[in-house]
Amino acid sequence: MKLKVHETGSGDRTAVLIHGIMASAGTWCRVAPLLAARGYRVLMPDLRGHGESPHAAEYSPELFAADLVESLPAGADVAIGHSLGALSLSLVAVELRPAKAVYSDPAWKIGGDANPNLEEFAAFTKRATAEQVRKMCPKWADEDIAAELDGYARWDVAAAGWLGEAVDMIPDRPVVPSLVQAAGDPRLVPDDLATGLRAKGFTVTRVEGTGHCVHRDDLDGFMASLEGWI
């Protein structure tokens, strides 16, 4: 599928930003301008079933990933994926071949019993209010809350159906120099996984005090952890 790819900045270097499930390119509303100011042309796809990209009859990590190859240029200076975006990026790092890859709280091992309330939350996204999002995410800026609500309004709830099965897609090795940016909340990247990833050749850093959306909970911490990678 050809995805809607949003673009900002006109620098000589290219950065790719890939959002997580239930979100859209809007999740990068505060990150993209900072990268553009550093001299990047920033490309931000909406995954299938999200944002301005088409809805689909089928969804899976492999399909989300294949769409990236169809829609993005290879050889970006840096590619950053969050959650599902990180999982999708890791599946096509060979094809996209960014100079550097950053996996922000990657959803490499999830699903099944870990998501017992998935259908309920998916339904909630269609009626959520700003006040409810702010209560769930008190550290977020107003722009982030607005972007989240826009993502909720546009996404296809069927895009989460594959999460009903357990997923274990931890990479065997980094294809390119790779940073794993773990949230302070260790559910997706617990310490034992972080240790194992380091043994495989990944650089791993943890941004303390953050939940799953590191870039929204602590933008300064998110950017500081990327020094040397962007």
PDB file of N, CA, C and O in Angstrom, residues 179-211:
ATOM      1  N   LEU A 179      19.891   2.097  18.036  1.00  0.00           N
ATOM      2  CA  LEU A 179      19.630   2.485  19.418  1.00  0.00           C
ATOM      3  C   LEU A 179      18.247   2.008  19.818  1.00  0.00           C
ATOM      4  O   LEU A 179      17.270   2.247  19.097  1.00  0.00           O
ATOM      5  N   VAL A 180      18.154   1.340  20.950  1.00  0.00           N
ATOM      6  CA  VAL A 180      16.863   1.026  21.548  1.00  0.00           C
ATOM      7  C   VAL A 180      16.647   2.023  22.682  1.00  0.00           C
ATOM      8  O   VAL A 180      17.407   2.051  23.653  1.00  0.00           O
ATOM      9  N   GLN A 181      15.627   2.843  22.529  1.00  0.00           N
ATOM     10  CA  GLN A 181      15.297   3.850  23.525  1.00  0.00           C
ATOM     11  C   GLN A 181      14.146   3.309  24.374  1.00  0.00           C
ATOM     12  O   GLN A 181      13.007   3.281  23.949  1.00  0.00           O
ATOM     13  N   ALA A 182      14.487   2.833  25.560  1.00  0.00           N
ATOM     14  CA  ALA A 182      13.489   2.223  26.434  1.00  0.00           C
ATOM     15  C   ALA A 182      12.824   3.285  27.300  1.00  0.00           C
ATOM     16  O   ALA A 182      13.473   4.223  27.775  1.00  0.00           O
ATOM     17  N   ALA A 183      11.521   3.111  27.518  1.00  0.00           N
ATOM     18  CA  ALA A 183      10.801   3.996  28.428  1.00  0.00           C
ATOM     19  C   ALA A 183      11.180   3.679  29.867  1.00  0.00           C
ATOM     20  O   ALA A 183      11.682   2.596  30.183  1.00  0.00           O
ATOM     21  N   GLY A 184      10.915   4.635  30.744  1.00  0.00           N
ATOM     22  CA  GLY A 184      11.106   4.373  32.161  1.00  0.00           C
ATOM     23  C   GLY A 184      10.206   3.249  32.645  1.00  0.00           C
ATOM     24  O   GLY A 184      10.587   2.449  33.502  1.00  0.00           O
ATOM     25  N   ASP A 185       9.006   3.171  32.090  1.00  0.00           N
ATOM     26  CA  ASP A 185       8.102   2.055  32.341  1.00  0.00           C
ATOM     27  C   ASP A 185       8.682   0.830  31.625  1.00  0.00           C
ATOM     28  O   ASP A 185       8.780   0.816  30.399  1.00  0.00           O
ATOM     29  N   PRO A 186       9.067  -0.220  32.356  1.00  0.00           N
ATOM     30  CA  PRO A 186       9.822  -1.313  31.737  1.00  0.00           C
ATOM     31  C   PRO A 186       8.988  -2.406  31.102  1.00  0.00           C
ATOM     32  O   PRO A 186       9.534  -3.460  30.748  1.00  0.00           O
ATOM     33  N   ARG A 187       7.704  -2.198  30.918  1.00  0.00           N
ATOM     34  CA  ARG A 187       6.877  -3.312  30.451  1.00  0.00           C
ATOM     35  C   ARG A 187       7.288  -3.839  29.077  1.00  0.00           C
ATOM     36  O   ARG A 187       7.329  -5.052  28.872  1.00  0.00           O
ATOM     37  N   LEU A 188       7.614  -2.965  28.138  1.00  0.00           N
ATOM     38  CA  LEU A 188       7.991  -3.440  26.809  1.00  0.00           C
ATOM     39  C   LEU A 188       9.487  -3.740  26.701  1.00  0.00           C
ATOM     40  O   LEU A 188       9.880  -4.597  25.897  1.00  0.00           O
ATOM     41  N   VAL A 189      10.289  -3.034  27.462  1.00  0.00           N
ATOM     42  CA  VAL A 189      11.731  -3.305  27.446  1.00  0.00           C
ATOM     43  C   VAL A 189      12.204  -3.487  28.886  1.00  0.00           C
ATOM     44  O   VAL A 189      12.799  -2.594  29.491  1.00  0.00           O
ATOM     45  N   PRO A 190      11.917  -4.646  29.478  1.00  0.00           N
ATOM     46  CA  PRO A 190      12.406  -4.909  30.835  1.00  0.00           C
ATOM     47  C   PRO A 190      13.927  -5.040  30.835  1.00  0.00           C
ATOM     48  O   PRO A 190      14.565  -5.165  29.782  1.00  0.00           O
ATOM     49  N   ASP A 191      14.501  -5.019  32.023  1.00  0.00           N
ATOM     50  CA  ASP A 191      15.960  -5.010  32.134  1.00  0.00           C
ATOM     51  C   ASP A 191      16.595  -6.243  31.505  1.00  0.00           C
ATOM     52  O   ASP A 191      17.671  -6.150  30.901  1.00  0.00           O
ATOM     53  N   ASP A 192      15.947  -7.400  31.624  1.00  0.00           N
ATOM     54  CA  ASP A 192      16.552  -8.599  31.045  1.00  0.00           C
ATOM     55  C   ASP A 192      16.569  -8.530  29.523  1.00  0.00           C
ATOM     56  O   ASP A 192      17.538  -8.973  28.874  1.00  0.00           O
ATOM     57  N   LEU A 193      15.534  -7.957  28.922  1.00  0.00           N
ATOM     58  CA  LEU A 193      15.535  -7.774  27.478  1.00  0.00           C
ATOM     59  C   LEU A 193      16.608  -6.770  27.071  1.00  0.00           C
ATOM     60  O   LEU A 193      17.328  -6.982  26.082  1.00  0.00           O
ATOM     61  N   ALA A 194      16.721  -5.686  27.830  1.00  0.00           N
ATOM     62  CA  ALA A 194      17.751  -4.687  27.529  1.00  0.00           C
ATOM     63  C   ALA A 194      19.139  -5.319  27.546  1.00  0.00           C
ATOM     64  O   ALA A 194      19.971  -5.066  26.663  1.00  0.00           O
ATOM     65  N   THR A 195      19.393  -6.167  28.536  1.00  0.00           N
ATOM     66  CA  THR A 195      20.685  -6.849  28.620  1.00  0.00           C
ATOM     67  C   THR A 195      20.911  -7.745  27.410  1.00  0.00           C
ATOM     68  O   THR A 195      22.000  -7.764  26.824  1.00  0.00           O
ATOM     69  N   GLY A 196      19.886  -8.483  27.024  1.00  0.00           N
ATOM     70  CA  GLY A 196      19.995  -9.356  25.870  1.00  0.00           C
ATOM     71  C   GLY A 196      20.230  -8.592  24.580  1.00  0.00           C
ATOM     72  O   GLY A 196      21.003  -9.028  23.716  1.00  0.00           O
ATOM     73  N   LEU A 197      19.571  -7.436  24.435  1.00  0.00           N
ATOM     74  CA  LEU A 197      19.754  -6.626  23.242  1.00  0.00           C
ATOM     75  C   LEU A 197      21.171  -6.068  23.159  1.00  0.00           C
ATOM     76  O   LEU A 197      21.774  -6.037  22.078  1.00  0.00           O
ATOM     77  N   ARG A 198      21.697  -5.654  24.289  1.00  0.00           N
ATOM     78  CA  ARG A 198      23.093  -5.178  24.290  1.00  0.00           C
ATOM     79  C   ARG A 198      24.042  -6.289  23.860  1.00  0.00           C
ATOM     80  O   ARG A 198      24.998  -6.055  23.106  1.00  0.00           O
ATOM     81  N   ALA A 199      23.782  -7.498  24.315  1.00  0.00           N
ATOM     82  CA  ALA A 199      24.628  -8.632  23.939  1.00  0.00           C
ATOM     83  C   ALA A 199      24.558  -8.898  22.439  1.00  0.00           C
ATOM     84  O   ALA A 199      25.520  -9.426  21.850  1.00  0.00           O
ATOM     85  N   LYS A 200      23.449  -8.529  21.814  1.00  0.00           N
ATOM     86  CA  LYS A 200      23.288  -8.727  20.379  1.00  0.00           C
ATOM     87  C   LYS A 200      23.908  -7.603  19.559  1.00  0.00           C
ATOM     88  O   LYS A 200      23.960  -7.696  18.333  1.00  0.00           O
ATOM     89  N   GLY A 201      24.329  -6.524  20.210  1.00  0.00           N
ATOM     90  CA  GLY A 201      24.958  -5.425  19.494  1.00  0.00           C
ATOM     91  C   GLY A 201      24.161  -4.144  19.434  1.00  0.00           C
ATOM     92  O   GLY A 201      24.602  -3.166  18.820  1.00  0.00           O
ATOM     93  N   PHE A 202      22.986  -4.117  20.042  1.00  0.00           N
ATOM     94  CA  PHE A 202      22.210  -2.887  20.121  1.00  0.00           C
ATOM     95  C   PHE A 202      22.763  -1.980  21.223  1.00  0.00           C
ATOM     96  O   PHE A 202      23.228  -2.463  22.265  1.00  0.00           O
ATOM     97  N   THR A 203      22.687  -0.679  20.997  1.00  0.00           N
ATOM     98  CA  THR A 203      22.871   0.280  22.076  1.00  0.00           C
ATOM     99  C   THR A 203      21.512   0.470  22.743  1.00  0.00           C
ATOM    100  O   THR A 203      20.500   0.619  22.048  1.00  0.00           O
ATOM    101  N   VAL A 204      21.473   0.442  24.059  1.00  0.00           N
ATOM    102  CA  VAL A 204      20.202   0.579  24.776  1.00  0.00           C
ATOM    103  C   VAL A 204      20.338   1.685  25.814  1.00  0.00           C
ATOM    104  O   VAL A 204      21.297   1.709  26.591  1.00  0.00           O
ATOM    105  N   THR A 205      19.374   2.590  25.817  1.00  0.00           N
ATOM    106  CA  THR A 205      19.314   3.628  26.833  1.00  0.00           C
ATOM    107  C   THR A 205      17.898   3.673  27.382  1.00  0.00           C
ATOM    108  O   THR A 205      16.941   3.347  26.676  1.00  0.00           O
ATOM    109  N   ARG A 206      17.763   4.038  28.633  1.00  0.00           N
ATOM    110  CA  ARG A 206      16.444   4.149  29.253  1.00  0.00           C
ATOM    111  C   ARG A 206      16.208   5.592  29.663  1.00  0.00           C
ATOM    112  O   ARG A 206      17.059   6.207  30.305  1.00  0.00           O
ATOM    113  N   VAL A 207      15.063   6.142  29.282  1.00  0.00           N
ATOM    114  CA  VAL A 207      14.693   7.509  29.645  1.00  0.00           C
ATOM    115  C   VAL A 207      13.800   7.429  30.870  1.00  0.00           C
ATOM    116  O   VAL A 207      12.595   7.149  30.767  1.00  0.00           O
ATOM    117  N   GLU A 208      14.389   7.618  32.012  1.00  0.00           N
ATOM    118  CA  GLU A 208      13.671   7.424  33.274  1.00  0.00           C
ATOM    119  C   GLU A 208      12.519   8.419  33.413  1.00  0.00           C
ATOM    120  O   GLU A 208      12.562   9.532  32.896  1.00  0.00           O
ATOM    121  N   GLY A 209      11.478   7.978  34.106  1.00  0.00           N
ATOM    122  CA  GLY A 209      10.345   8.848  34.387  1.00  0.00           C
ATOM    123  C   GLY A 209       9.356   8.968  33.249  1.00  0.00           C
ATOM    124  O   GLY A 209       8.459   9.820  33.300  1.00  0.00           O
ATOM    125  N   THR A 210       9.510   8.133  32.222  1.00  0.00           N
ATOM    126  CA  THR A 210       8.599   8.221  31.083  1.00  0.00           C
ATOM    127  C   THR A 210       7.763   6.959  30.965  1.00  0.00           C
ATOM    128  O   THR A 210       8.164   5.875  31.376  1.00  0.00           O
ATOM    129  N   GLY A 211       6.597   7.127  30.359  1.00  0.00           N
ATOM    130  CA  GLY A 211       5.780   5.998  29.975  1.00  0.00           C
ATOM    131  C   GLY A 211       6.092   5.604  28.545  1.00  0.00           C
ATOM    132  O   GLY A 211       7.125   5.998  27.984  1.00  0.00           O
TER     133      GLY A 211
END
